[in-house]
PDB file of C-alpha atoms in Angstrom:
ATOM      1  CA  MET A  87     -97.781-172.892  72.962  1.00 41.00           C
ATOM      2  CA  ASP A  88     -96.564-175.606  70.561  1.00 50.00           C
ATOM      3  CA  SER A  89     -96.676-173.168  67.636  1.00 68.00           C
ATOM      4  CA  PHE A  90     -94.013-170.938  69.193  1.00 79.00           C
ATOM      5  CA  PRO A  91     -90.361-171.958  69.517  1.00 80.00           C
ATOM      6  CA  ILE A  92     -88.702-172.499  72.878  1.00 83.00           C
ATOM      7  CA  TRP A  93     -85.654-170.256  72.765  1.00 82.00           C
ATOM      8  CA  HIS A  94     -82.279-171.365  74.115  1.00 85.00           C
ATOM      9  CA  ASP A  95     -79.384-168.946  73.638  1.00 88.00           C
ATOM     10  CA  ASP A  96     -75.876-169.978  72.648  1.00 92.00           C
ATOM     11  CA  TYR A  97     -72.666-168.518  74.020  1.00 95.00           C
ATOM     12  CA  LEU A  98     -71.627-165.358  72.169  1.00 95.00           C
ATOM     13  CA  TYR A  99     -68.780-162.917  72.642  1.00 95.00           C
ATOM     14  CA  THR A 100     -68.434-159.951  70.278  1.00 93.00           C
ATOM     15  CA  LYS A 101     -67.479-156.305  70.704  1.00 90.00           C
ATOM     16  CA  ASP A 102     -71.114-155.225  71.016  1.00 90.00           C
ATOM     17  CA  ARG A 103     -72.865-158.307  72.398  1.00 93.00           C
ATOM     18  CA  VAL A 104     -72.013-160.912  75.035  1.00 96.00           C
ATOM     19  CA  VAL A 105     -74.199-163.859  76.046  1.00 97.00           C
ATOM     20  CA  LEU A 106     -72.989-166.116  78.858  1.00 98.00           C
ATOM     21  CA  THR A 107     -74.677-169.510  79.239  1.00 97.00           C
ATOM     22  CA  GLU A 108     -74.833-172.086  82.040  1.00 96.00           C
ATOM     23  CA  GLN A 109     -71.516-173.529  80.837  1.00 96.00           C
ATOM     24  CA  GLU A 110     -69.753-170.226  81.586  1.00 96.00           C
ATOM     25  CA  LEU A 111     -71.810-169.067  84.576  1.00 97.00           C
ATOM     26  CA  HIS A 112     -71.996-172.130  86.860  1.00 96.00           C
ATOM     27  CA  ILE A 113     -74.672-170.437  88.985  1.00 97.00           C
ATOM     28  CA  PRO A 114     -77.602-172.810  89.602  1.00 97.00           C
ATOM     29  CA  GLY A 115     -80.780-171.448  88.065  1.00 97.00           C
ATOM     30  CA  VAL A 116     -79.162-168.730  85.935  1.00 98.00           C
ATOM     31  CA  ARG A 117     -79.590-169.997  82.392  1.00 97.00           C
ATOM     32  CA  ILE A 118     -78.067-167.037  80.539  1.00 98.00           C
ATOM     33  CA  PHE A 119     -76.762-163.560  81.333  1.00 98.00           C
ATOM     34  CA  GLY A 120     -76.417-161.088  78.472  1.00 97.00           C
ATOM     35  CA  HIS A 121     -75.375-157.538  77.651  1.00 97.00           C
ATOM     36  CA  HIS A 122     -75.380-155.622  74.398  1.00 94.00           C
ATOM     37  CA  VAL A 123     -74.737-152.104  73.139  1.00 92.00           C
ATOM     38  CA  LEU A 124     -76.524-151.270  69.880  1.00 86.00           C
ATOM     39  CA  TYR A 125     -75.546-148.257  67.784  1.00 83.00           C
ATOM     40  CA  ASN A 126     -78.009-149.174  65.040  1.00 82.00           C
ATOM     41  CA  ALA A 127     -81.289-151.096  65.021  1.00 79.00           C
ATOM     42  CA  ILE A 128     -81.185-154.876  64.531  1.00 82.00           C
ATOM     43  CA  PRO A 129     -83.910-157.246  63.253  1.00 84.00           C
ATOM     44  CA  SER A 130     -86.941-157.892  65.429  1.00 83.00           C
ATOM     45  CA  LEU A 131     -87.076-160.712  67.963  1.00 88.00           C
ATOM     46  CA  THR A 132     -89.482-163.363  66.721  1.00 90.00           C
ATOM     47  CA  TRP A 133     -92.175-164.761  69.000  1.00 91.00           C
ATOM     48  CA  HIS A 134     -90.647-167.268  71.404  1.00 90.00           C
ATOM     49  CA  CYS A 135     -90.727-168.464  75.007  1.00 90.00           C
ATOM     50  CA  HIS A 136     -88.344-169.780  77.649  1.00 91.00           C
ATOM     51  CA  ASP A 137     -89.370-173.068  79.232  1.00 91.00           C
ATOM     52  CA  ASP A 138     -89.552-172.879  83.043  1.00 93.00           C
ATOM     53  CA  ALA A 139     -87.652-169.584  83.055  1.00 95.00           C
ATOM     54  CA  PHE A 140     -88.278-165.947  83.875  1.00 97.00           C
ATOM     55  CA  GLU A 141     -86.433-163.349  81.810  1.00 98.00           C
ATOM     56  CA  PHE A 142     -85.534-159.936  83.234  1.00 98.00           C
ATOM     57  CA  SER A 143     -84.420-157.182  80.825  1.00 97.00           C
ATOM     58  CA  MET A 144     -83.119-153.782  81.946  1.00 97.00           C
ATOM     59  CA  PRO A 145     -81.849-150.909  79.767  1.00 93.00           C
ATOM     60  CA  ALA A 146     -78.784-148.963  80.827  1.00 91.00           C
ATOM     61  CA  GLN A 147     -79.442-146.520  77.976  1.00 86.00           C
ATOM     62  CA  GLY A 148     -82.247-146.025  75.480  1.00 83.00           C
ATOM     63  CA  THR A 149     -85.842-147.153  75.176  1.00 85.00           C
ATOM     64  CA  PHE A 150     -86.837-150.669  74.118  1.00 89.00           C
ATOM     65  CA  SER A 151     -90.187-152.223  73.281  1.00 89.00           C
ATOM     66  CA  PHE A 152     -90.988-155.871  73.976  1.00 93.00           C
ATOM     67  CA  SER A 153     -94.369-157.490  73.488  1.00 92.00           C
ATOM     68  CA  THR A 154     -96.529-160.325  74.700  1.00 92.00           C
ATOM     69  CA  LEU A 155     -99.295-161.685  72.476  1.00 88.00           C
ATOM     70  CA  GLU A 156    -101.690-159.281  74.219  1.00 88.00           C
ATOM     71  CA  GLU A 157     -99.804-155.991  74.399  1.00 89.00           C
ATOM     72  CA  ASN A 158     -96.684-153.965  73.549  1.00 88.00           C
ATOM     73  CA  TYR A 159     -94.529-152.757  76.448  1.00 89.00           C
ATOM     74  CA  PRO A 160     -92.082-149.880  75.928  1.00 87.00           C
ATOM     75  CA  PHE A 161     -89.558-149.591  78.751  1.00 89.00           C
ATOM     76  CA  SER A 162     -86.527-147.432  79.427  1.00 85.00           C
ATOM     77  CA  GLY A 163     -83.995-146.469  82.100  1.00 82.00           C
ATOM     78  CA  GLY A 164     -84.938-147.650  85.568  1.00 85.00           C
ATOM     79  CA  GLU A 165     -87.590-150.011  84.214  1.00 91.00           C
ATOM     80  CA  VAL A 166     -87.399-153.789  83.981  1.00 96.00           C
ATOM     81  CA  PHE A 167     -89.384-155.910  81.525  1.00 97.00           C
ATOM     82  CA  VAL A 168     -90.377-159.265  83.028  1.00 97.00           C
ATOM     83  CA  SER A 169     -91.437-162.245  80.926  1.00 95.00           C
ATOM     84  CA  HIS A 170     -92.813-165.172  82.906  1.00 94.00           C
ATOM     85  CA  PRO A 171     -91.935-168.855  82.431  1.00 93.00           C
ATOM     86  CA  ASP A 172     -93.275-170.237  79.128  1.00 90.00           C
ATOM     87  CA  GLU A 173     -94.799-166.843  78.241  1.00 92.00           C
ATOM     88  CA  VAL A 174     -94.664-166.017  74.535  1.00 92.00           C
ATOM     89  CA  HIS A 175     -92.929-162.708  73.857  1.00 93.00           C
ATOM     90  CA  GLY A 176     -90.885-160.893  71.213  1.00 92.00           C
ATOM     91  CA  THR A 177     -90.820-157.427  69.648  1.00 90.00           C
ATOM     92  CA  ASN A 178     -93.926-157.842  67.462  1.00 85.00           C
ATOM     93  CA  GLN A 179     -92.041-157.348  64.176  1.00 82.00           C
ATOM     94  CA  VAL A 180     -90.473-154.106  65.448  1.00 81.00           C
ATOM     95  CA  PRO A 181     -86.652-153.907  65.098  1.00 82.00           C
ATOM     96  CA  VAL A 182     -84.672-153.785  68.332  1.00 85.00           C
ATOM     97  CA  THR A 183     -83.678-150.146  68.729  1.00 82.00           C
ATOM     98  CA  THR A 184     -80.384-148.519  69.640  1.00 83.00           C
ATOM     99  CA  GLY A 185     -79.326-148.600  73.267  1.00 87.00           C
ATOM    100  CA  GLU A 186     -77.674-150.673  75.974  1.00 92.00           C
ATOM    101  CA  LEU A 187     -79.429-153.625  77.587  1.00 95.00           C
ATOM    102  CA  TYR A 188     -78.743-156.214  80.299  1.00 97.00           C
ATOM    103  CA  TRP A 189     -80.851-159.357  80.619  1.00 98.00           C
ATOM    104  CA  PHE A 190     -80.813-162.717  82.355  1.00 98.00           C
ATOM    105  CA  GLN A 191     -82.973-165.848  82.427  1.00 98.00           C
ATOM    106  CA  LEU A 192     -83.830-167.601  85.677  1.00 98.00           C
ATOM    107  CA  ASP A 193     -84.749-171.301  85.577  1.00 96.00           C
ATOM    108  CA  ILE A 194     -87.236-172.094  88.365  1.00 95.00           C
ATOM    109  CA  SER A 195     -87.675-175.807  87.652  1.00 94.00           C
ATOM    110  CA  ASP A 196     -85.501-177.058  90.537  1.00 95.00           C
ATOM    111  CA  GLU A 197     -85.796-175.413  93.957  1.00 95.00           C
ATOM    112  CA  ASN A 198     -82.893-177.519  95.213  1.00 95.00           C
ATOM    113  CA  HIS A 199     -80.522-175.938  92.700  1.00 96.00           C
ATOM    114  CA  PHE A 200     -81.417-172.265  92.672  1.00 97.00           C
ATOM    115  CA  LEU A 201     -78.965-169.393  93.260  1.00 97.00           C
ATOM    116  CA  PHE A 202     -77.116-171.395  95.953  1.00 97.00           C
ATOM    117  CA  LEU A 203     -80.179-171.028  98.227  1.00 96.00           C
ATOM    118  CA  ASN A 204     -81.608-173.742 100.440  1.00 96.00           C
ATOM    119  CA  GLN A 205     -84.912-175.247  99.301  1.00 95.00           C
ATOM    120  CA  GLU A 206     -87.071-173.165 101.642  1.00 96.00           C
ATOM    121  CA  ALA A 207     -85.501-169.843 100.631  1.00 96.00           C
ATOM    122  CA  ALA A 208     -85.635-170.809  96.942  1.00 95.00           C
ATOM    123  CA  HIS A 209     -89.317-171.732  97.190  1.00 95.00           C
ATOM    124  CA  ASP A 210     -90.132-168.432  98.920  1.00 96.00           C
ATOM    125  CA  LEU A 211     -88.344-166.368  96.263  1.00 96.00           C
ATOM    126  CA  ILE A 212     -89.949-168.254  93.367  1.00 95.00           C
ATOM    127  CA  VAL A 213     -93.439-167.796  94.840  1.00 94.00           C
ATOM    128  CA  LYS A 214     -92.824-164.047  95.127  1.00 95.00           C
ATOM    129  CA  LEU A 215     -91.515-163.830  91.567  1.00 96.00           C
ATOM    130  CA  LYS A 216     -94.603-165.613  90.241  1.00 94.00           C
ATOM    131  CA  ALA A 217     -96.755-163.003  92.013  1.00 93.00           C
ATOM    132  CA  ILE A 218     -95.211-160.036  90.157  1.00 93.00           C
ATOM    133  CA  PRO A 219     -98.341-158.312  88.801  1.00 90.00           C
ATOM    134  CA  ARG A 220     -96.986-156.317  85.837  1.00 91.00           C
ATOM    135  CA  HIS A 221     -94.641-156.821  82.908  1.00 94.00           C
ATOM    136  CA  VAL A 222     -92.857-153.484  83.338  1.00 93.00           C
ATOM    137  CA  ILE A 223     -91.561-152.622  86.792  1.00 93.00           C
ATOM    138  CA  ARG A 224     -90.366-149.095  87.524  1.00 90.00           C
ATOM    139  CA  THR A 225     -87.349-149.028  89.858  1.00 91.00           C
ATOM    140  CA  GLU A 226     -84.841-146.534  91.213  1.00 88.00           C
ATOM    141  CA  ILE A 227     -82.122-146.895  88.603  1.00 89.00           C
ATOM    142  CA  LYS A 228     -79.328-145.842  90.972  1.00 90.00           C
ATOM    143  CA  LYS A 229     -80.173-148.837  93.158  1.00 93.00           C
ATOM    144  CA  THR A 230     -80.871-151.513  90.549  1.00 95.00           C
ATOM    145  CA  LEU A 231     -78.647-150.845  87.528  1.00 94.00           C
ATOM    146  CA  PRO A 232     -75.347-150.994  89.479  1.00 96.00           C
ATOM    147  CA  LEU A 233     -76.345-154.464  90.706  1.00 97.00           C
ATOM    148  CA  MET A 234     -76.812-155.678  87.128  1.00 97.00           C
ATOM    149  CA  GLU A 235     -73.597-154.036  85.968  1.00 96.00           C
ATOM    150  CA  ARG A 236     -71.475-155.461  88.785  1.00 97.00           C
ATOM    151  CA  ALA A 237     -73.063-158.909  88.568  1.00 97.00           C
ATOM    152  CA  PHE A 238     -72.324-159.029  84.849  1.00 98.00           C
ATOM    153  CA  GLU A 239     -68.734-157.889  85.380  1.00 96.00           C
ATOM    154  CA  LEU A 240     -68.197-160.698  87.887  1.00 96.00           C
ATOM    155  CA  ALA A 241     -69.906-163.240  85.638  1.00 97.00           C
ATOM    156  CA  LEU A 242     -67.719-162.170  82.728  1.00 95.00           C
ATOM    157  CA  GLU A 243     -64.595-162.608  84.847  1.00 94.00           C
ATOM    158  CA  GLY A 244     -65.825-165.985  86.095  1.00 91.00           C
ATOM    159  CA  ALA A 245     -65.012-164.771  89.586  1.00 84.00           C
ATOM    160  CA  ASP A 246     -66.874-165.253  92.868  1.00 92.00           C
ATOM    161  CA  LYS A 247     -70.023-167.020  91.728  1.00 96.00           C
ATOM    162  CA  GLN A 248     -71.529-166.715  95.221  1.00 96.00           C
ATOM    163  CA  LEU A 249     -71.198-162.919  95.114  1.00 96.00           C
ATOM    164  CA  THR A 250     -72.635-162.799  91.591  1.00 97.00           C
ATOM    165  CA  SER A 251     -75.597-164.850  92.792  1.00 97.00           C
ATOM    166  CA  SER A 252     -76.046-162.603  95.844  1.00 97.00           C
ATOM    167  CA  LEU A 253     -76.155-159.483  93.647  1.00 97.00           C
ATOM    168  CA  LEU A 254     -78.798-161.077  91.426  1.00 98.00           C
ATOM    169  CA  GLN A 255     -80.797-162.120  94.486  1.00 98.00           C
ATOM    170  CA  LEU A 256     -80.758-158.539  95.786  1.00 98.00           C
ATOM    171  CA  PHE A 257     -81.829-157.309  92.339  1.00 98.00           C
ATOM    172  CA  LEU A 258     -84.741-159.777  92.342  1.00 98.00           C
ATOM    173  CA  HIS A 259     -85.878-158.781  95.825  1.00 97.00           C
ATOM    174  CA  LEU A 260     -85.833-155.111  94.771  1.00 96.00           C
ATOM    175  CA  ILE A 261     -87.911-155.958  91.680  1.00 96.00           C
ATOM    176  CA  ILE A 262     -90.436-157.718  93.913  1.00 96.00           C
ATOM    177  CA  MET A 263     -90.543-154.713  96.251  1.00 95.00           C
ATOM    178  CA  TYR A 264     -90.996-152.189  93.433  1.00 93.00           C
ATOM    179  CA  SER A 265     -93.641-154.366  91.770  1.00 92.00           C
ATOM    180  CA  GLN A 266     -95.815-153.994  94.857  1.00 89.00           C
ATOM    181  CA  LYS A 267     -95.829-150.206  94.560  1.00 82.00           C
ATOM    182  CA  GLU A 268     -98.020-148.125  92.281  1.00 68.00           C
ATOM    183  CA  PRO A 269     -96.252-147.230  89.015  1.00 64.00           C
ATOM    184  CA  SER A 270     -94.522-143.876  89.461  1.00 62.00           C
ATOM    185  CA  GLN A 271     -95.970-140.850  87.713  1.00 66.00           C
ATOM    186  CA  LEU A 272     -94.148-138.344  85.523  1.00 79.00           C
ATOM    187  CA  SER A 273     -93.872-134.826  86.909  1.00 87.00           C
ATOM    188  CA  THR A 274     -96.270-132.208  85.518  1.00 90.00           C
ATOM    189  CA  ASP A 275     -93.516-130.188  83.810  1.00 93.00           C
ATOM    190  CA  ILE A 276     -92.224-133.234  81.909  1.00 90.00           C
ATOM    191  CA  ILE A 277     -95.784-134.229  80.947  1.00 89.00           C
ATOM    192  CA  LYS A 278     -96.266-130.697  79.601  1.00 92.00           C
ATOM    193  CA  VAL A 279     -93.120-131.046  77.488  1.00 93.00           C
ATOM    194  CA  LEU A 280     -94.129-134.493  76.197  1.00 90.00           C
ATOM    195  CA  ASP A 281     -97.542-133.188  75.154  1.00 90.00           C
ATOM    196  CA  TYR A 282     -95.888-130.256  73.389  1.00 94.00           C
ATOM    197  CA  ILE A 283     -93.459-132.515  71.521  1.00 92.00           C
ATOM    198  CA  LEU A 284     -96.228-134.817  70.302  1.00 90.00           C
ATOM    199  CA  GLU A 285     -98.471-131.904  69.280  1.00 91.00           C
ATOM    200  CA  ASN A 286     -95.640-130.156  67.413  1.00 93.00           C
ATOM    201  CA  ILE A 287     -93.701-133.105  66.063  1.00 92.00           C
ATOM    202  CA  THR A 288     -93.366-131.498  62.611  1.00 91.00           C
ATOM    203  CA  SER A 289     -91.724-128.394  64.100  1.00 91.00           C
ATOM    204  CA  GLU A 290     -88.064-127.776  64.785  1.00 90.00           C
ATOM    205  CA  LEU A 291     -87.893-128.570  68.494  1.00 92.00           C
ATOM    206  CA  SER A 292     -84.922-127.036  70.268  1.00 93.00           C
ATOM    207  CA  LEU A 293     -83.912-128.236  73.710  1.00 95.00           C
ATOM    208  CA  ASP A 294     -83.662-124.631  74.936  1.00 95.00           C
ATOM    209  CA  GLN A 295     -87.280-124.096  73.904  1.00 94.00           C
ATOM    210  CA  LEU A 296     -88.438-127.250  75.695  1.00 96.00           C
ATOM    211  CA  ALA A 297     -86.412-126.397  78.805  1.00 95.00           C
ATOM    212  CA  SER A 298     -88.050-122.972  78.908  1.00 95.00           C
ATOM    213  CA  LEU A 299     -91.457-124.627  78.658  1.00 94.00           C
ATOM    214  CA  ALA A 300     -90.580-126.662  81.767  1.00 94.00           C
ATOM    215  CA  ASN A 301     -89.149-123.591  83.549  1.00 95.00           C
ATOM    216  CA  LEU A 302     -85.766-125.295  83.810  1.00 94.00           C
ATOM    217  CA  SER A 303     -82.283-124.565  82.561  1.00 94.00           C
ATOM    218  CA  CYS A 304     -81.279-126.675  79.564  1.00 94.00           C
ATOM    219  CA  SER A 305     -78.934-128.852  81.630  1.00 93.00           C
ATOM    220  CA  GLN A 306     -81.555-129.309  84.376  1.00 94.00           C
ATOM    221  CA  PHE A 307     -84.172-130.198  81.766  1.00 95.00           C
ATOM    222  CA  LYS A 308     -82.006-132.810  80.032  1.00 92.00           C
ATOM    223  CA  GLN A 309     -81.108-134.398  83.359  1.00 90.00           C
ATOM    224  CA  LYS A 310     -84.711-134.467  84.616  1.00 90.00           C
ATOM    225  CA  PHE A 311     -86.107-135.739  81.308  1.00 89.00           C
ATOM    226  CA  LYS A 312     -83.611-138.595  81.131  1.00 83.00           C
ATOM    227  CA  LYS A 313     -84.098-139.479  84.791  1.00 79.00           C
ATOM    228  CA  GLN A 314     -87.872-139.835  84.356  1.00 80.00           C
ATOM    229  CA  LEU A 315     -87.989-141.416  80.895  1.00 77.00           C
ATOM    230  CA  GLY A 316     -84.603-143.128  80.746  1.00 72.00           C
ATOM    231  CA  ILE A 317     -83.862-141.557  77.388  1.00 78.00           C
ATOM    232  CA  ALA A 318     -82.305-138.262  76.279  1.00 85.00           C
ATOM    233  CA  PRO A 319     -84.840-135.691  74.976  1.00 91.00           C
ATOM    234  CA  ARG A 320     -83.219-135.457  71.519  1.00 91.00           C
ATOM    235  CA  HIS A 321     -83.302-139.250  71.190  1.00 86.00           C
ATOM    236  CA  PHE A 322     -86.997-139.241  72.183  1.00 87.00           C
ATOM    237  CA  ILE A 323     -87.800-136.500  69.648  1.00 91.00           C
ATOM    238  CA  ASN A 324     -86.056-138.405  66.858  1.00 90.00           C
ATOM    239  CA  GLN A 325     -87.943-141.589  67.772  1.00 85.00           C
ATOM    240  CA  GLN A 326     -91.277-139.762  67.592  1.00 88.00           C
ATOM    241  CA  LYS A 327     -90.399-138.042  64.312  1.00 91.00           C
ATOM    242  CA  ILE A 328     -89.455-141.360  62.732  1.00 89.00           C
ATOM    243  CA  GLU A 329     -92.681-142.984  63.954  1.00 86.00           C
ATOM    244  CA  TYR A 330     -94.725-140.132  62.457  1.00 90.00           C
ATOM    245  CA  SER A 331     -92.694-140.246  59.246  1.00 92.00           C
ATOM    246  CA  LYS A 332     -93.943-143.800  58.661  1.00 90.00           C
ATOM    247  CA  THR A 333     -97.502-142.446  58.521  1.00 89.00           C
ATOM    248  CA  LEU A 334     -96.494-139.635  56.152  1.00 92.00           C
ATOM    249  CA  LEU A 335     -94.708-142.061  53.827  1.00 92.00           C
ATOM    250  CA  ARG A 336     -97.658-144.471  53.810  1.00 88.00           C
ATOM    251  CA  GLU A 337     -99.947-141.554  52.918  1.00 90.00           C
ATOM    252  CA  GLY A 338     -97.987-140.974  49.716  1.00 91.00           C
ATOM    253  CA  ASN A 339     -95.522-138.245  50.661  1.00 92.00           C
ATOM    254  CA  SER A 340     -92.119-138.563  49.025  1.00 93.00           C
ATOM    255  CA  VAL A 341     -88.970-139.037  51.069  1.00 93.00           C
ATOM    256  CA  THR A 342     -87.966-135.418  50.434  1.00 94.00           C
ATOM    257  CA  GLU A 343     -91.425-134.098  51.326  1.00 94.00           C
ATOM    258  CA  THR A 344     -91.462-136.135  54.525  1.00 95.00           C
ATOM    259  CA  ALA A 345     -87.993-134.923  55.496  1.00 94.00           C
ATOM    260  CA  MET A 346     -89.003-131.295  54.954  1.00 94.00           C
ATOM    261  CA  LEU A 347     -92.324-131.701  56.792  1.00 94.00           C
ATOM    262  CA  LEU A 348     -90.467-133.028  59.824  1.00 94.00           C
ATOM    263  CA  ASN A 349     -87.781-130.326  59.688  1.00 93.00           C
ATOM    264  CA  PHE A 350     -84.834-132.547  58.854  1.00 93.00           C
ATOM    265  CA  THR A 351     -82.054-130.537  57.224  1.00 90.00           C
ATOM    266  CA  THR A 352     -81.773-132.830  54.186  1.00 93.00           C
ATOM    267  CA  SER A 353     -83.521-135.907  52.840  1.00 92.00           C
ATOM    268  CA  SER A 354     -80.258-137.871  53.040  1.00 94.00           C
ATOM    269  CA  TYR A 355     -79.915-137.050  56.753  1.00 94.00           C
ATOM    270  CA  PHE A 356     -83.540-138.078  57.278  1.00 94.00           C
ATOM    271  CA  SER A 357     -82.842-141.394  55.514  1.00 93.00           C
ATOM    272  CA  THR A 358     -79.797-141.987  57.727  1.00 92.00           C
ATOM    273  CA  VAL A 359     -81.780-141.357  60.926  1.00 90.00           C
ATOM    274  CA  PHE A 360     -84.714-143.436  59.637  1.00 90.00           C
ATOM    275  CA  LYS A 361     -82.463-146.436  59.025  1.00 87.00           C
ATOM    276  CA  LYS A 362     -80.785-146.037  62.423  1.00 85.00           C
ATOM    277  CA  TYR A 363     -84.142-146.402  64.178  1.00 82.00           C
ATOM    278  CA  THR A 364     -85.948-148.863  61.900  1.00 80.00           C
ATOM    279  CA  LEU A 365     -83.265-150.956  60.141  1.00 78.00           C
ATOM    280  CA  TYR A 366     -84.627-149.821  56.740  1.00 84.00           C
ATOM    281  CA  THR A 367     -84.203-146.809  54.490  1.00 90.00           C
ATOM    282  CA  PRO A 368     -87.502-144.994  53.765  1.00 92.00           C
ATOM    283  CA  VAL A 369     -87.578-146.550  50.282  1.00 92.00           C
ATOM    284  CA  GLU A 370     -87.003-150.047  51.700  1.00 90.00           C
ATOM    285  CA  PHE A 371     -89.691-149.409  54.315  1.00 87.00           C
ATOM    286  CA  LEU A 372     -92.263-148.503  51.640  1.00 88.00           C
ATOM    287  CA  LYS A 373     -91.315-151.554  49.586  1.00 88.00           C
ATOM    288  CA  LYS A 374     -91.801-153.739  52.669  1.00 82.00           C
ATOM    289  CA  CYS A 375     -95.227-152.157  53.330  1.00 81.00           C
ATOM    290  CA  ARG A 376     -96.348-152.840  49.758  1.00 82.00           C
ATOM    291  CA  GLU A 377     -95.194-156.465  49.964  1.00 79.00           C
ATOM    292  CA  GLU A 378     -97.143-156.969  53.203  1.00 71.00           C
ATOM    293  CA  GLU A 379    -100.301-155.638  51.542  1.00 71.00           C
ATOM    294  CA  LEU A 380    -100.146-158.224  48.745  1.00 64.00           C
TER     295      LEU A 380
END
């Protein structure tokens, strides 16, 4: 554990990213509460941990991927990534992708100063949080995301700290409840579409074609796909194409050849999309790969 830094966030307020700390929040046990909207990828999160604190991260839009030292965990709409106190995590050298994310850290070191609860209630909640069995918890987004959104709004206003704490408590109890259920399964029609996308990733994949495959109208398909995966189908397709393009580039294909193989209209458009999802242009990506091999 000593080889990994203990991460403490500083207050930040920009157009795209806000991080509130204990000095702004004044809610016992809540160390930070953050929200960001990313329109382009940003550098990866290095390995780190939070002493005596859980961290709960929930996307409002997009798909993210966080990692422990043992495994990578992609998660999207309706899912919550949980890192436990002192657990090393990061993004395993993968840039943080586009999307919208809420997160907060919960310090469990003092049961007498925890979310305005009495010691007995605090102890009970902490014990249940420690028993959460998985890193990614699937929830009903219509029940959980509004709690995060409203709690953050109140925290940002500095208004009604008791209500903010109560919303976070309800969110935590829902996470505990959902963590005790079996992970939900994707419907067979969406699985069929996902398999088709992955098997035909070099093809031009129209949403009408995929909707027909699922026996749904295009609007029904887009709604159902996003509800189950937390990401729009076109966004998912682009993510998969960019992931496969990395393999093609490493195998020696030129940028233009790779763009054409993956049915991008031009190599410049491919380069733009590649950078949006990876932080690098294809040429910069190849240079980075060569440097890592030395």
